[in-house]
mmCIF file of C-alpha atoms in Angstrom:
data_model
loop_
_atom_site.group_PDB
_atom_site.id
_atom_site.type_symbol
_atom_site.label_atom_id
_atom_site.label_comp_id
_atom_site.label_asym_id
_atom_site.label_seq_id
_atom_site.Cartn_x
_atom_site.Cartn_y
_atom_site.Cartn_z
ATOM 1 C CA MET A 666 -25.333 -10.508 -3.090
ATOM 2 C CA ASN A 667 -25.542 -13.684 -5.246
ATOM 3 C CA GLU A 668 -23.585 -12.296 -7.658
ATOM 4 C CA LEU A 669 -20.807 -12.034 -4.807
ATOM 5 C CA HIS A 670 -21.276 -15.887 -3.875
ATOM 6 C CA GLU A 671 -21.175 -16.528 -7.194
ATOM 7 C CA TYR A 672 -17.214 -15.697 -7.547
ATOM 8 C CA PHE A 673 -16.802 -17.340 -4.385
ATOM 9 C CA ASN A 674 -18.905 -20.623 -4.872
ATOM 10 C CA ARG A 675 -15.592 -23.381 -4.313
ATOM 11 C CA GLN A 676 -14.329 -21.477 -1.387
ATOM 12 C CA ILE A 677 -18.237 -21.613 0.527
ATOM 13 C CA LYS A 678 -18.313 -25.712 -1.069
ATOM 14 C CA LEU A 679 -15.763 -25.232 1.552
ATOM 15 C CA TRP A 680 -16.550 -23.279 4.901
ATOM 16 C CA GLY A 681 -19.986 -21.684 3.703
ATOM 17 C CA GLU A 682 -21.423 -18.327 3.340
ATOM 18 C CA GLU A 683 -21.478 -17.012 7.179
ATOM 19 C CA VAL A 684 -17.482 -17.761 7.134
ATOM 20 C CA GLN A 685 -17.161 -16.048 3.125
ATOM 21 C CA ASP A 686 -18.875 -12.919 4.330
ATOM 22 C CA ALA A 687 -17.065 -13.284 7.553
ATOM 23 C CA LEU A 688 -13.879 -12.974 5.183
ATOM 24 C CA ALA A 689 -14.520 -9.251 4.463
ATOM 25 C CA SER A 690 -14.186 -7.445 7.796
ATOM 26 C CA LYS A 691 -10.824 -9.179 7.967
ATOM 27 C CA LYS A 692 -7.286 -7.243 7.355
ATOM 28 C CA VAL A 693 -3.739 -8.507 5.982
ATOM 29 C CA ALA A 694 -0.399 -6.312 5.461
ATOM 30 C CA ILE A 695 1.893 -8.284 3.525
ATOM 31 C CA ILE A 696 5.207 -7.245 4.318
ATOM 32 C CA GLY A 697 7.605 -7.695 0.770
ATOM 33 C CA SER A 698 6.242 -7.335 -2.455
ATOM 34 C CA GLY A 699 8.319 -9.521 -4.796
ATOM 35 C CA GLY A 700 8.621 -13.593 -5.300
ATOM 36 C CA LEU A 701 6.560 -14.406 -2.578
ATOM 37 C CA GLY A 702 4.824 -11.686 -2.198
ATOM 38 C CA CYS A 703 3.428 -11.633 -5.486
ATOM 39 C CA THR A 704 2.330 -15.490 -4.847
ATOM 40 C CA LEU A 705 0.314 -14.361 -1.940
ATOM 41 C CA ALA A 706 -1.004 -11.342 -3.491
ATOM 42 C CA ILE A 707 -2.040 -13.774 -6.375
ATOM 43 C CA ALA A 708 -2.985 -16.945 -3.379
ATOM 44 C CA LEU A 709 -5.147 -14.187 -1.662
ATOM 45 C CA GLY A 710 -6.220 -11.726 -3.419
ATOM 46 C CA ALA A 711 -8.974 -13.357 -5.125
ATOM 47 C CA SER A 712 -10.851 -14.962 -1.414
ATOM 48 C CA GLY A 713 -12.454 -12.461 0.035
ATOM 49 C CA ILE A 714 -10.560 -11.140 2.081
ATOM 50 C CA GLY A 715 -11.951 -7.338 2.266
ATOM 51 C CA GLU A 716 -8.630 -5.502 2.585
ATOM 52 C CA PHE A 717 -5.399 -5.916 1.983
ATOM 53 C CA ALA A 718 -2.237 -3.530 2.395
ATOM 54 C CA PHE A 719 1.345 -4.011 0.228
ATOM 55 C CA VAL A 720 4.504 -3.354 2.141
ATOM 56 C CA ASP A 721 7.212 -2.692 -0.692
ATOM 57 C CA PHE A 722 9.980 0.498 -1.433
ATOM 58 C CA ASP A 723 11.499 -1.922 -4.615
ATOM 59 C CA GLU A 724 11.237 -1.279 -8.026
ATOM 60 C CA VAL A 725 10.775 -3.947 -10.487
ATOM 61 C CA GLY A 726 13.841 -5.183 -12.347
ATOM 62 C CA VAL A 727 13.522 -7.151 -15.144
ATOM 63 C CA HIS A 728 15.448 -9.681 -12.999
ATOM 64 C CA ASN A 729 12.890 -9.860 -10.854
ATOM 65 C CA ILE A 730 9.854 -11.405 -13.234
ATOM 66 C CA HIS A 731 10.786 -14.838 -13.761
ATOM 67 C CA ARG A 732 10.390 -15.842 -10.596
ATOM 68 C CA GLN A 733 7.935 -13.120 -9.777
ATOM 69 C CA ILE A 734 4.920 -14.017 -10.860
ATOM 70 C CA GLY A 735 2.794 -10.848 -10.605
ATOM 71 C CA PHE A 736 5.034 -9.042 -13.182
ATOM 72 C CA LYS A 737 5.633 -8.515 -17.115
ATOM 73 C CA VAL A 738 8.424 -7.128 -18.470
ATOM 74 C CA GLY A 739 7.204 -3.693 -18.860
ATOM 75 C CA ASP A 740 6.768 -3.283 -15.435
ATOM 76 C CA ASP A 741 9.898 -1.931 -14.383
ATOM 77 C CA GLY A 742 10.731 1.136 -12.453
ATOM 78 C CA LYS A 743 7.298 0.782 -11.417
ATOM 79 C CA TYR A 744 6.773 0.245 -7.539
ATOM 80 C CA LYS A 745 5.968 -3.476 -6.700
ATOM 81 C CA ALA A 746 3.382 -3.216 -4.447
ATOM 82 C CA GLU A 747 1.870 -1.043 -7.120
ATOM 83 C CA VAL A 748 2.102 -3.055 -10.329
ATOM 84 C CA LEU A 749 0.163 -5.564 -7.875
ATOM 85 C CA LYS A 750 -2.302 -3.838 -6.337
ATOM 86 C CA GLU A 751 -3.361 -3.019 -9.446
ATOM 87 C CA LEU A 752 -2.834 -6.995 -10.340
ATOM 88 C CA VAL A 753 -5.418 -7.658 -7.352
ATOM 89 C CA GLU A 754 -7.951 -5.354 -8.031
ATOM 90 C CA SER A 755 -8.365 -5.794 -11.198
ATOM 91 C CA ARG A 756 -8.893 -9.863 -10.669
ATOM 92 C CA CYS A 757 -11.289 -9.222 -7.642
ATOM 93 C CA PRO A 758 -13.950 -6.070 -7.082
ATOM 94 C CA TYR A 759 -14.336 -7.585 -3.266
ATOM 95 C CA VAL A 760 -11.171 -5.511 -2.546
ATOM 96 C CA LYS A 761 -9.318 -2.896 -1.089
ATOM 97 C CA VAL A 762 -5.604 -2.396 -1.522
ATOM 98 C CA THR A 763 -3.116 0.599 -0.361
ATOM 99 C CA ALA A 764 -0.232 -0.160 -1.551
ATOM 100 C CA TYR A 765 2.816 1.675 0.962
ATOM 101 C CA THR A 766 6.201 2.291 -0.701
ATOM 102 C CA GLU A 767 8.243 2.814 2.325
ATOM 103 C CA SER A 768 9.517 0.550 4.792
ATOM 104 C CA PHE A 769 9.073 -1.753 6.993
ATOM 105 C CA ASP A 770 9.844 0.589 10.181
ATOM 106 C CA ASP A 771 8.259 3.476 8.101
ATOM 107 C CA PHE A 772 4.439 1.254 8.369
ATOM 108 C CA ALA A 773 5.214 0.021 11.390
ATOM 109 C CA ALA A 774 5.677 3.484 12.480
ATOM 110 C CA ARG A 775 1.841 4.009 11.220
ATOM 111 C CA ASN A 776 0.565 1.905 14.188
ATOM 112 C CA LEU A 777 -2.679 0.574 11.877
ATOM 113 C CA GLU A 778 -3.833 -3.021 12.636
ATOM 114 C CA PHE A 779 -4.465 -6.021 10.716
ATOM 115 C CA ASP A 780 -5.856 -10.057 11.946
ATOM 116 C CA LEU A 781 -2.486 -10.953 9.972
ATOM 117 C CA ILE A 782 0.862 -10.221 9.097
ATOM 118 C CA ILE A 783 2.595 -11.860 6.660
ATOM 119 C CA ASP A 784 6.507 -11.574 5.645
ATOM 120 C CA ALA A 785 7.577 -11.605 2.344
ATOM 121 C CA THR A 786 10.689 -10.485 2.750
ATOM 122 C CA ASP A 787 13.606 -11.833 2.077
ATOM 123 C CA ASN A 788 16.560 -10.508 4.189
ATOM 124 C CA LEU A 789 16.475 -11.147 8.120
ATOM 125 C CA PRO A 790 17.135 -7.618 9.706
ATOM 126 C CA THR A 791 13.001 -7.175 8.264
ATOM 127 C CA ARG A 792 12.736 -9.967 9.650
ATOM 128 C CA ALA A 793 13.559 -9.257 12.777
ATOM 129 C CA SER A 794 12.018 -6.026 12.551
ATOM 130 C CA ILE A 795 8.791 -7.803 12.184
ATOM 131 C CA ASN A 796 9.502 -10.576 14.724
ATOM 132 C CA GLU A 797 10.164 -7.296 17.292
ATOM 133 C CA TYR A 798 7.016 -5.728 16.077
ATOM 134 C CA CYS A 799 4.572 -8.389 16.288
ATOM 135 C CA MET A 800 5.688 -9.278 19.692
ATOM 136 C CA LYS A 801 4.864 -6.251 21.214
ATOM 137 C CA ARG A 802 0.815 -5.883 20.121
ATOM 138 C CA ASN A 803 0.274 -9.880 19.914
ATOM 139 C CA GLN A 804 0.472 -9.741 16.703
ATOM 140 C CA PRO A 805 -0.044 -13.831 14.963
ATOM 141 C CA TRP A 806 2.614 -13.608 11.917
ATOM 142 C CA ILE A 807 2.878 -15.725 8.847
ATOM 143 C CA TYR A 808 6.895 -16.477 8.529
ATOM 144 C CA GLY A 809 8.371 -17.870 4.901
ATOM 145 C CA SER A 810 12.180 -17.468 3.144
ATOM 146 C CA VAL A 811 13.604 -19.532 0.539
ATOM 147 C CA GLU A 812 16.379 -20.239 -1.707
ATOM 148 C CA GLU A 813 17.898 -22.471 -4.104
ATOM 149 C CA PHE A 814 15.316 -25.217 -3.854
ATOM 150 C CA HIS A 815 14.319 -25.391 -0.812
ATOM 151 C CA GLY A 816 11.922 -23.180 1.988
ATOM 152 C CA GLN A 817 10.488 -22.520 4.837
ATOM 153 C CA VAL A 818 7.188 -21.941 7.075
ATOM 154 C CA CYS A 819 6.131 -20.860 10.547
ATOM 155 C CA PHE A 820 3.125 -19.198 11.977
ATOM 156 C CA PHE A 821 4.493 -17.789 14.375
ATOM 157 C CA GLU A 822 1.838 -16.684 17.057
ATOM 158 C CA HIS A 823 4.077 -16.666 20.761
ATOM 159 C CA ALA A 824 7.640 -18.409 19.655
ATOM 160 C CA SER A 825 10.586 -15.699 19.340
ATOM 161 C CA TYR A 826 12.213 -15.534 15.440
ATOM 162 C CA GLU A 827 15.261 -14.062 16.740
ATOM 163 C CA ALA A 828 15.283 -17.100 19.994
ATOM 164 C CA VAL A 829 15.871 -19.513 16.648
ATOM 165 C CA PHE A 830 17.886 -17.007 13.846
ATOM 166 C CA LYS A 831 21.082 -15.688 14.079
ATOM 167 C CA ILE A 832 20.313 -12.267 12.430
ATOM 168 C CA ASN A 833 22.826 -11.114 9.311
ATOM 169 C CA ASP A 834 22.539 -9.501 6.460
ATOM 170 C CA ARG A 835 23.820 -12.231 4.408
ATOM 171 C CA LYS A 836 21.646 -11.856 0.791
ATOM 172 C CA PRO A 837 20.062 -15.369 -0.172
ATOM 173 C CA ASN A 838 21.963 -17.697 -2.984
ATOM 174 C CA GLY A 839 20.379 -18.412 -6.671
ATOM 175 C CA ILE A 840 16.841 -19.030 -5.773
ATOM 176 C CA ALA A 841 13.752 -21.042 -8.346
ATOM 177 C CA CYS A 842 10.867 -19.717 -9.051
ATOM 178 C CA PRO A 843 8.480 -22.825 -8.394
ATOM 179 C CA ILE A 844 10.034 -23.198 -4.746
ATOM 180 C CA VAL A 845 9.468 -19.650 -4.220
ATOM 181 C CA MET A 846 5.212 -20.390 -5.811
ATOM 182 C CA HIS A 847 5.542 -23.602 -3.766
ATOM 183 C CA ILE A 848 6.436 -21.642 -0.276
ATOM 184 C CA GLY A 849 3.643 -18.745 -0.697
ATOM 185 C CA SER A 850 1.232 -21.178 -1.246
ATOM 186 C CA LEU A 851 1.698 -22.391 1.789
ATOM 187 C CA GLN A 852 2.115 -19.060 3.453
ATOM 188 C CA ALA A 853 -1.608 -18.855 1.892
ATOM 189 C CA ASN A 854 -2.676 -21.690 3.247
ATOM 190 C CA LEU A 855 -1.902 -21.580 6.539
ATOM 191 C CA ALA A 856 -3.277 -17.475 6.053
ATOM 192 C CA ILE A 857 -6.677 -18.691 5.318
ATOM 193 C CA ARG A 858 -7.160 -21.115 7.466
ATOM 194 C CA TYR A 859 -6.732 -19.401 10.078
ATOM 195 C CA LEU A 860 -8.725 -16.586 9.001
ATOM 196 C CA THR A 861 -11.354 -18.610 8.082
ATOM 197 C CA GLY A 862 -11.737 -20.253 11.808
ATOM 198 C CA LEU A 863 -10.008 -23.535 10.634
ATOM 199 C CA SER A 864 -6.850 -25.094 12.830
ATOM 200 C CA VAL A 865 -3.940 -24.006 12.229
ATOM 201 C CA LYS A 866 -0.874 -25.408 14.071
ATOM 202 C CA LYS A 867 0.899 -22.351 15.322
ATOM 203 C CA ASP A 868 5.025 -21.549 16.007
ATOM 204 C CA ILE A 869 5.591 -25.389 14.022
ATOM 205 C CA LEU A 870 9.293 -24.053 11.792
ATOM 206 C CA TYR A 871 7.757 -26.882 8.632
ATOM 207 C CA TYR A 872 11.707 -27.096 6.544
ATOM 208 C CA LEU A 873 11.072 -28.587 2.885
ATOM 209 C CA SER A 874 14.601 -29.715 0.385
ATOM 210 C CA PHE A 875 15.895 -31.646 -1.936
ATOM 211 C CA ASN A 876 18.155 -34.034 -0.642
ATOM 212 C CA GLU A 877 21.193 -35.370 -3.139
ATOM 213 C CA GLU A 878 18.699 -38.611 -5.013
ATOM 214 C CA GLY A 879 16.431 -35.860 -5.603
ATOM 215 C CA GLU A 880 14.235 -36.939 -3.026
ATOM 216 C CA LEU A 881 11.241 -33.755 -1.634
ATOM 217 C CA ILE A 882 11.990 -33.930 2.114
ATOM 218 C CA SER A 883 9.404 -32.487 4.842
ATOM 219 C CA GLN A 884 10.626 -31.172 7.946
ATOM 220 C CA LYS A 885 8.755 -30.202 10.998
ATOM 221 C CA PHE A 886 10.507 -28.525 14.281
ATOM 222 C CA GLY A 887 8.301 -27.415 17.882
ATOM 223 C CA LEU A 888 9.733 -23.903 18.857
ATOM 224 C CA PRO A 889 10.756 -22.266 22.072
ATOM 225 C CA LYS A 890 7.904 -20.192 23.574
#
């Protein structure tokens, strides 16, 4: 136990040994192992959360590597979820990761239970499926999306994603790596606060962007429930 507490020493200073030990019983599913998924896996994978499911049927492509920080040259052609599993388990001996190289719908059919689901996808129809799945089960989930130099984050509890966003199959425009890491880190912060019992404001959409003068703008919007 002393070795484990030494590993998590800086976190224990935040919330104590009892809370840190309790994280070992938590289970989190990260849907998508691309840009946001990589950041989430690295930010949360060595936090002490006991078990993760990484869900993604896609393979690493060379064009992914610049913004998907869990991958390197030589990983192309490998399943993203499996590469991330190996990375996370190599960084932390106290975590178990299961890689599911399948669609979210196939994963959902397994009816597994999680303390939290985190959306790290890049398309609206899959987010709509996550929303539907979580609303039916009163399952809390965290949404994140990025495009160009802006992004959005929300911890959904009672609000519906489909009540706020129009669902289509539009693909995002170009994306810069720093905003991917920034939004993924905000999702991870919401997740770790929730899982450690710290206060988290639910059903608030946070929107970060740059205006024409290059000023970083942060806005928040209460969502209908």
